mmCIF file of C-alpha atoms in Angstrom:
data_model
loop_
_atom_site.group_PDB
_atom_site.id
_atom_site.type_symbol
_atom_site.label_atom_id
_atom_site.label_comp_id
_atom_site.label_asym_id
_atom_site.label_seq_id
_atom_site.Cartn_x
_atom_site.Cartn_y
_atom_site.Cartn_z
ATOM 1 C CA MET A 552 9.674 -34.422 -1.703
ATOM 2 C CA ALA A 553 10.824 -36.047 1.513
ATOM 3 C CA SER A 554 9.325 -34.713 4.719
ATOM 4 C CA ILE A 555 11.092 -31.600 5.996
ATOM 5 C CA SER A 556 10.636 -29.954 9.377
ATOM 6 C CA GLN A 557 9.709 -26.344 10.074
ATOM 7 C CA LYS A 558 13.165 -25.646 11.512
ATOM 8 C CA GLU A 559 14.810 -27.096 8.410
ATOM 9 C CA ILE A 560 12.600 -24.929 6.197
ATOM 10 C CA THR A 561 13.360 -21.714 8.064
ATOM 11 C CA ALA A 562 17.077 -22.525 8.170
ATOM 12 C CA ALA A 563 17.114 -23.188 4.421
ATOM 13 C CA ASN A 564 15.233 -19.959 3.734
ATOM 14 C CA ARG A 565 17.673 -17.997 5.877
ATOM 15 C CA ALA A 566 20.586 -19.428 3.876
ATOM 16 C CA ALA A 567 18.837 -18.689 0.569
ATOM 17 C CA TRP A 568 18.210 -15.054 1.441
ATOM 18 C CA ASN A 569 21.684 -14.506 2.853
ATOM 19 C CA ALA A 570 23.232 -15.997 -0.284
ATOM 20 C CA SER A 571 21.286 -13.498 -2.396
ATOM 21 C CA ALA A 572 21.770 -10.414 -0.216
ATOM 22 C CA HIS A 573 24.789 -9.133 -2.144
ATOM 23 C CA LEU A 574 22.699 -8.870 -5.317
ATOM 24 C CA HIS A 575 20.659 -6.097 -3.713
ATOM 25 C CA THR A 576 23.612 -3.753 -3.188
ATOM 26 C CA GLU A 577 24.994 -4.011 -6.704
ATOM 27 C CA GLY A 578 24.505 -1.215 -9.204
ATOM 28 C CA GLU A 579 23.212 2.319 -9.219
ATOM 29 C CA GLN A 580 19.848 1.517 -7.620
ATOM 30 C CA TRP A 581 21.386 0.795 -4.202
ATOM 31 C CA LYS A 582 23.461 3.971 -4.337
ATOM 32 C CA GLN A 583 20.359 6.005 -5.153
ATOM 33 C CA LEU A 584 18.432 4.348 -2.322
ATOM 34 C CA LEU A 585 21.127 5.294 0.191
ATOM 35 C CA GLU A 586 21.168 8.861 -1.068
ATOM 36 C CA SER A 587 17.369 9.090 -0.934
ATOM 37 C CA ALA A 588 17.214 7.719 2.612
ATOM 38 C CA ALA A 589 19.273 10.690 3.793
ATOM 39 C CA ARG A 590 16.724 13.193 2.480
ATOM 40 C CA PRO A 591 13.752 14.521 4.516
ATOM 41 C CA GLY A 592 10.445 12.781 3.760
ATOM 42 C CA PHE A 593 12.080 9.635 2.348
ATOM 43 C CA SER A 594 9.524 7.010 1.357
ATOM 44 C CA VAL A 595 9.356 4.015 -0.962
ATOM 45 C CA LEU A 596 5.723 3.279 -0.042
ATOM 46 C CA ASP A 597 3.342 3.342 -2.986
ATOM 47 C CA PRO A 598 0.177 5.526 -2.940
ATOM 48 C CA ILE A 599 -2.069 2.594 -1.908
ATOM 49 C CA LEU A 600 -0.115 1.650 1.211
ATOM 50 C CA THR A 601 0.583 5.296 2.040
ATOM 51 C CA SER A 602 -3.135 6.102 1.966
ATOM 52 C CA ILE A 603 -4.085 3.080 4.089
ATOM 53 C CA LEU A 604 -1.465 3.782 6.756
ATOM 54 C CA ASP A 605 -2.228 7.500 6.758
ATOM 55 C CA GLY A 606 -5.872 6.714 7.478
ATOM 56 C CA LEU A 607 -5.191 4.638 10.595
ATOM 57 C CA ASP A 608 -4.374 7.546 12.938
ATOM 58 C CA LEU A 609 -0.912 6.198 13.769
ATOM 59 C CA LYS A 610 1.039 9.453 14.002
ATOM 60 C CA GLY A 611 3.419 9.274 16.957
ATOM 61 C CA LYS A 612 2.785 5.532 17.322
ATOM 62 C CA SER A 613 5.409 2.767 17.339
ATOM 63 C CA ALA A 614 5.952 0.249 14.548
ATOM 64 C CA VAL A 615 7.653 -3.081 13.906
ATOM 65 C CA GLN A 616 8.165 -4.598 10.470
ATOM 66 C CA ILE A 617 8.238 -8.374 10.282
ATOM 67 C CA GLY A 618 10.462 -9.633 7.496
ATOM 68 C CA CYS A 619 11.908 -6.147 7.102
ATOM 69 C CA ASN A 620 14.556 -7.038 4.492
ATOM 70 C CA ASN A 621 16.725 -3.895 4.203
ATOM 71 C CA ALA A 622 14.177 -1.835 6.204
ATOM 72 C CA ARG A 623 13.478 0.654 3.399
ATOM 73 C CA GLU A 624 9.722 0.400 4.045
ATOM 74 C CA LEU A 625 10.142 0.536 7.822
ATOM 75 C CA ILE A 626 12.231 3.706 7.489
ATOM 76 C CA SER A 627 9.568 5.147 5.169
ATOM 77 C CA LEU A 628 7.028 5.073 8.015
ATOM 78 C CA ALA A 629 8.792 8.083 9.536
ATOM 79 C CA SER A 630 7.495 10.199 6.627
ATOM 80 C CA LEU A 631 3.971 9.487 7.909
ATOM 81 C CA GLY A 632 4.812 10.427 11.478
ATOM 82 C CA ILE A 633 4.971 6.787 12.605
ATOM 83 C CA ARG A 634 7.947 5.756 14.782
ATOM 84 C CA PRO A 635 9.914 2.912 13.129
ATOM 85 C CA GLU A 636 11.238 1.148 16.230
ATOM 86 C CA MET A 637 12.082 -2.408 15.214
ATOM 87 C CA GLY A 638 12.770 -4.461 12.104
ATOM 88 C CA ILE A 639 12.888 -8.255 12.295
ATOM 89 C CA ASP A 640 14.508 -10.456 9.671
ATOM 90 C CA GLN A 641 16.377 -13.740 9.831
ATOM 91 C CA ALA A 642 18.857 -12.784 7.093
ATOM 92 C CA SER A 643 21.848 -10.955 8.547
ATOM 93 C CA GLY A 644 22.947 -9.857 5.078
ATOM 94 C CA PHE A 645 19.854 -7.720 4.668
ATOM 95 C CA LEU A 646 20.039 -6.345 8.197
ATOM 96 C CA THR A 647 23.533 -5.067 7.388
ATOM 97 C CA GLN A 648 21.947 -3.119 4.547
ATOM 98 C CA ALA A 649 19.152 -1.993 6.868
ATOM 99 C CA LYS A 650 21.711 -0.523 9.255
ATOM 100 C CA GLN A 651 23.259 1.470 6.415
ATOM 101 C CA LEU A 652 19.876 2.871 5.385
ATOM 102 C CA ALA A 653 18.835 3.647 8.973
ATOM 103 C CA ASP A 654 22.132 5.443 9.576
ATOM 104 C CA ALA A 655 21.643 7.450 6.383
ATOM 105 C CA ALA A 656 18.166 8.429 7.609
ATOM 106 C CA GLU A 657 19.575 9.185 11.089
ATOM 107 C CA LEU A 658 17.095 6.814 12.714
ATOM 108 C CA ASN A 659 17.817 4.621 15.716
ATOM 109 C CA ILE A 660 16.024 1.381 14.864
ATOM 110 C CA ARG A 661 16.497 -1.933 16.636
ATOM 111 C CA LEU A 662 17.306 -4.466 13.924
ATOM 112 C CA LEU A 663 16.725 -7.982 15.197
ATOM 113 C CA GLU A 664 18.129 -11.047 13.470
ATOM 114 C CA ALA A 665 15.717 -13.810 14.430
ATOM 115 C CA ASP A 666 13.454 -16.585 13.241
ATOM 116 C CA ILE A 667 9.881 -15.307 13.654
ATOM 117 C CA TYR A 668 9.009 -18.677 15.210
ATOM 118 C CA ASP A 669 11.738 -18.343 17.834
ATOM 119 C CA LEU A 670 11.850 -14.733 19.012
ATOM 120 C CA PRO A 671 13.648 -13.547 22.163
ATOM 121 C CA LEU A 672 11.521 -12.575 25.155
ATOM 122 C CA ASP A 673 12.374 -8.864 25.024
ATOM 123 C CA VAL A 674 10.822 -8.073 21.638
ATOM 124 C CA GLY A 675 8.176 -5.840 23.184
ATOM 125 C CA GLN A 676 4.840 -4.625 21.827
ATOM 126 C CA PHE A 677 3.971 -2.043 19.205
ATOM 127 C CA ASP A 678 1.045 -0.030 17.857
ATOM 128 C CA LEU A 679 1.628 -1.199 14.282
ATOM 129 C CA ALA A 680 2.996 -4.400 12.777
ATOM 130 C CA LEU A 681 3.754 -4.117 9.068
ATOM 131 C CA VAL A 682 4.133 -7.059 6.694
ATOM 132 C CA THR A 683 4.845 -6.422 3.027
ATOM 133 C CA ILE A 684 5.470 -8.391 -0.125
ATOM 134 C CA GLY A 685 7.572 -11.507 0.080
ATOM 135 C CA VAL A 686 6.991 -12.557 3.684
ATOM 136 C CA LEU A 687 3.964 -14.840 4.060
ATOM 137 C CA ASN A 688 4.970 -17.168 1.220
ATOM 138 C CA TRP A 689 8.132 -18.136 3.103
ATOM 139 C CA MET A 690 6.182 -19.021 6.269
ATOM 140 C CA PRO A 691 5.561 -22.752 6.819
ATOM 141 C CA ASP A 692 3.044 -22.221 9.658
ATOM 142 C CA LEU A 693 0.505 -19.427 9.184
ATOM 143 C CA GLN A 694 -1.314 -19.956 12.470
ATOM 144 C CA GLU A 695 1.882 -19.673 14.502
ATOM 145 C CA PHE A 696 3.015 -16.678 12.448
ATOM 146 C CA PHE A 697 -0.166 -14.769 13.290
ATOM 147 C CA ARG A 698 -0.091 -15.873 16.927
ATOM 148 C CA VAL A 699 3.434 -14.488 17.304
ATOM 149 C CA THR A 700 2.522 -11.319 15.407
ATOM 150 C CA SER A 701 -0.518 -10.736 17.603
ATOM 151 C CA GLY A 702 1.730 -11.034 20.652
ATOM 152 C CA MET A 703 3.836 -8.135 19.374
ATOM 153 C CA LEU A 704 0.836 -5.791 19.261
ATOM 154 C CA VAL A 705 -0.556 -3.727 22.105
ATOM 155 C CA PRO A 706 -4.316 -4.151 22.674
ATOM 156 C CA GLY A 707 -5.974 -2.235 19.870
ATOM 157 C CA GLY A 708 -2.767 -2.332 17.788
ATOM 158 C CA ARG A 709 -2.979 -2.713 14.015
ATOM 159 C CA LEU A 710 -1.583 -5.300 11.658
ATOM 160 C CA VAL A 711 -1.243 -4.193 8.037
ATOM 161 C CA ILE A 712 -0.339 -6.754 5.371
ATOM 162 C CA TYR A 713 0.339 -5.591 1.805
ATOM 163 C CA GLU A 714 1.197 -8.679 -0.190
ATOM 164 C CA THR A 715 1.036 -10.526 -3.479
ATOM 165 C CA HIS A 716 -2.414 -11.999 -4.013
ATOM 166 C CA PRO A 717 -2.105 -15.773 -3.614
ATOM 167 C CA PHE A 718 -4.092 -16.344 -6.809
ATOM 168 C CA LEU A 719 -1.232 -14.756 -8.763
ATOM 169 C CA GLU A 720 1.117 -17.365 -7.313
ATOM 170 C CA VAL A 721 -0.423 -20.140 -9.429
ATOM 171 C CA PHE A 722 0.910 -18.525 -12.627
ATOM 172 C CA ASP A 723 4.441 -18.741 -14.005
ATOM 173 C CA PRO A 724 5.357 -15.763 -16.211
ATOM 174 C CA ALA A 725 8.415 -17.628 -17.517
ATOM 175 C CA SER A 726 6.436 -20.602 -18.828
ATOM 176 C CA ALA A 727 5.477 -21.156 -22.480
ATOM 177 C CA THR A 728 1.824 -20.617 -21.488
ATOM 178 C CA PRO A 729 2.014 -17.866 -18.830
ATOM 179 C CA PHE A 730 -1.748 -17.306 -18.720
ATOM 180 C CA GLU A 731 -2.542 -20.902 -17.819
ATOM 181 C CA PRO A 732 -2.288 -21.935 -14.145
ATOM 182 C CA ALA A 733 1.014 -23.679 -13.488
ATOM 183 C CA LEU A 734 0.369 -24.614 -9.840
ATOM 184 C CA ASN A 735 -2.551 -25.777 -7.756
ATOM 185 C CA TYR A 736 -4.004 -22.914 -5.675
ATOM 186 C CA PHE A 737 -4.732 -25.428 -2.903
ATOM 187 C CA GLU A 738 -1.285 -27.051 -2.873
ATOM 188 C CA ARG A 739 -0.035 -27.241 0.702
ATOM 189 C CA ARG A 740 3.396 -28.747 0.108
ATOM 190 C CA PRO A 741 6.369 -26.385 -0.033
ATOM 191 C CA GLN A 742 7.721 -25.464 -3.445
ATOM 192 C CA GLU A 743 11.486 -25.626 -3.901
ATOM 193 C CA VAL A 744 13.190 -22.394 -4.936
ATOM 194 C CA THR A 745 16.681 -22.887 -6.340
ATOM 195 C CA GLU A 746 17.378 -19.663 -8.249
ATOM 196 C CA ALA A 747 19.064 -16.660 -6.643
ATOM 197 C CA ILE A 748 16.491 -14.285 -5.149
ATOM 198 C CA SER A 749 16.384 -10.806 -6.644
ATOM 199 C CA TYR A 750 13.844 -8.086 -7.435
ATOM 200 C CA ASP A 751 15.224 -6.881 -10.749
ATOM 201 C CA GLY A 752 13.753 -9.542 -13.022
ATOM 202 C CA LYS A 753 17.214 -10.724 -14.131
ATOM 203 C CA ASP A 754 18.500 -14.295 -14.028
ATOM 204 C CA HIS A 755 21.320 -14.431 -11.479
ATOM 205 C CA GLY A 756 21.752 -18.191 -11.713
ATOM 206 C CA GLU A 757 21.447 -20.788 -9.012
ATOM 207 C CA GLY A 758 21.266 -19.918 -5.319
ATOM 208 C CA GLU A 759 20.763 -21.793 -2.091
ATOM 209 C CA LYS A 760 17.638 -23.953 -1.994
ATOM 210 C CA GLY A 761 14.678 -22.382 -0.177
ATOM 211 C CA TYR A 762 11.048 -23.335 0.386
ATOM 212 C CA TRP A 763 8.041 -21.273 -0.593
ATOM 213 C CA PHE A 764 4.313 -21.777 0.020
ATOM 214 C CA ILE A 765 1.015 -20.919 -1.607
ATOM 215 C CA HIS A 766 -1.284 -19.802 1.214
ATOM 216 C CA PRO A 767 -4.869 -19.303 -0.048
ATOM 217 C CA LEU A 768 -6.458 -16.023 0.974
ATOM 218 C CA GLY A 769 -9.036 -17.856 3.094
ATOM 219 C CA ASP A 770 -6.281 -19.515 5.124
ATOM 220 C CA ILE A 771 -4.582 -16.141 5.677
ATOM 221 C CA VAL A 772 -7.744 -14.406 6.883
ATOM 222 C CA THR A 773 -8.754 -17.359 9.061
ATOM 223 C CA ALA A 774 -5.334 -17.591 10.737
ATOM 224 C CA CYS A 775 -5.432 -13.838 11.349
ATOM 225 C CA ALA A 776 -8.864 -13.978 12.981
ATOM 226 C CA GLN A 777 -8.017 -17.038 15.081
ATOM 227 C CA ALA A 778 -5.023 -15.156 16.522
ATOM 228 C CA GLY A 779 -7.320 -12.556 18.086
ATOM 229 C CA LEU A 780 -7.004 -10.031 15.283
ATOM 230 C CA ALA A 781 -10.294 -8.560 14.117
ATOM 231 C CA VAL A 782 -10.323 -8.021 10.356
ATOM 232 C CA ALA A 783 -11.189 -4.391 9.636
ATOM 233 C CA GLU A 784 -10.561 -4.285 5.903
ATOM 234 C CA LEU A 785 -9.524 -6.552 3.066
ATOM 235 C CA ARG A 786 -8.971 -4.945 -0.328
ATOM 236 C CA GLU A 787 -7.873 -6.774 -3.471
ATOM 237 C CA TYR A 788 -6.119 -5.028 -6.340
ATOM 238 C CA GLY A 789 -5.392 -5.603 -10.006
ATOM 239 C CA HIS A 790 -1.937 -4.018 -9.841
ATOM 240 C CA THR A 791 1.363 -5.796 -9.314
ATOM 241 C CA ILE A 792 3.829 -5.190 -6.500
ATOM 242 C CA ARG A 793 6.063 -8.036 -7.653
ATOM 243 C CA GLU A 794 9.125 -8.371 -9.880
ATOM 244 C CA PRO A 795 8.979 -6.895 -13.415
ATOM 245 C CA GLU A 796 8.256 -10.234 -15.082
ATOM 246 C CA TYR A 797 4.767 -10.176 -13.548
ATOM 247 C CA ASP A 798 3.850 -6.943 -15.341
ATOM 248 C CA LEU A 799 2.271 -8.938 -18.189
ATOM 249 C CA TYR A 800 -0.676 -9.850 -15.936
ATOM 250 C CA GLU A 801 -1.620 -6.229 -15.265
ATOM 251 C CA GLY A 802 -4.036 -4.010 -17.218
ATOM 252 C CA ARG A 803 -5.949 -6.787 -18.968
ATOM 253 C CA ALA A 804 -9.640 -6.830 -19.866
ATOM 254 C CA ALA A 805 -10.046 -10.036 -17.849
ATOM 255 C CA GLN A 806 -8.011 -8.832 -14.868
ATOM 256 C CA ILE A 807 -6.882 -11.276 -12.191
ATOM 257 C CA PRO A 808 -6.205 -10.153 -8.602
ATOM 258 C CA MET A 809 -2.513 -9.372 -8.175
ATOM 259 C CA SER A 810 -2.150 -7.863 -4.711
ATOM 260 C CA TYR A 811 -4.158 -7.230 -1.559
ATOM 261 C CA CYS A 812 -4.080 -5.277 1.681
ATOM 262 C CA LEU A 813 -5.413 -6.747 4.912
ATOM 263 C CA VAL A 814 -5.907 -4.472 7.918
ATOM 264 C CA SER A 815 -6.717 -6.005 11.287
ATOM 265 C CA GLN A 816 -6.783 -4.868 14.891
ATOM 266 C CA LYS A 817 -5.851 -6.730 18.052
ATOM 267 C CA LEU A 818 -8.847 -7.290 20.285
ATOM 268 C CA THR A 819 -8.728 -5.320 23.510
ATOM 269 C CA ARG A 820 -10.155 -8.235 25.467
ATOM 270 C CA ALA A 821 -10.152 -11.997 25.128
ATOM 271 C CA LYS A 822 -12.758 -13.516 22.857
ATOM 272 C CA ASP A 823 -15.755 -15.078 24.610
#
């Protein structure tokens, strides 16, 4: 693959996500999501993430979600007493959906269309930054991602990441040998993604080309710590939070890690 710059990668990823946005409002599932968002106590958070967030004493605190997609998880924070104040995503197509869901939930959320590496100066600071599945793998520069994220937290603020375990990323469930590694865990070059991006496990054909990365767990934790975020907890899980085709890796006698949650806290003073 010819050399490609960070700006070219983020621009390509924006185009890929925008080209796929319409797929996420087709069918009964989107209609049900809109109807559910209008009900009191709406939440799409699973029991693991709900328990972790509920244990962080964040009631009445402000939150930003980075890579918010259609903001369904950001809106869900309100059910825990957390104030969902801002969602950031570079795909305008998903932010249009986010506005629909926020309106249904009667929440006034600032939805910011922006490249995380090029944010406006008025973003502000929050008590919680939330990052969920499908964000870190699209980031070409982990260190800069965590530096920017740290800057959006008040001193003592929390960062919670609930993501696919990077070890799962080396497997291809669509291959003839799905239980054999298909990619190198330590590969640093971007992987080309050419299929349309969806969550339903269906083949929607070709989409715009995007670029995706395997970031080993050690790189993620190191970049987090080097950004002035003290790691409080790192839990690895054998359950999937990915598309349905990854279900075949769950519930096995020789279980691989499939997801993880990293909780960190911004230092209240500069490191010595």
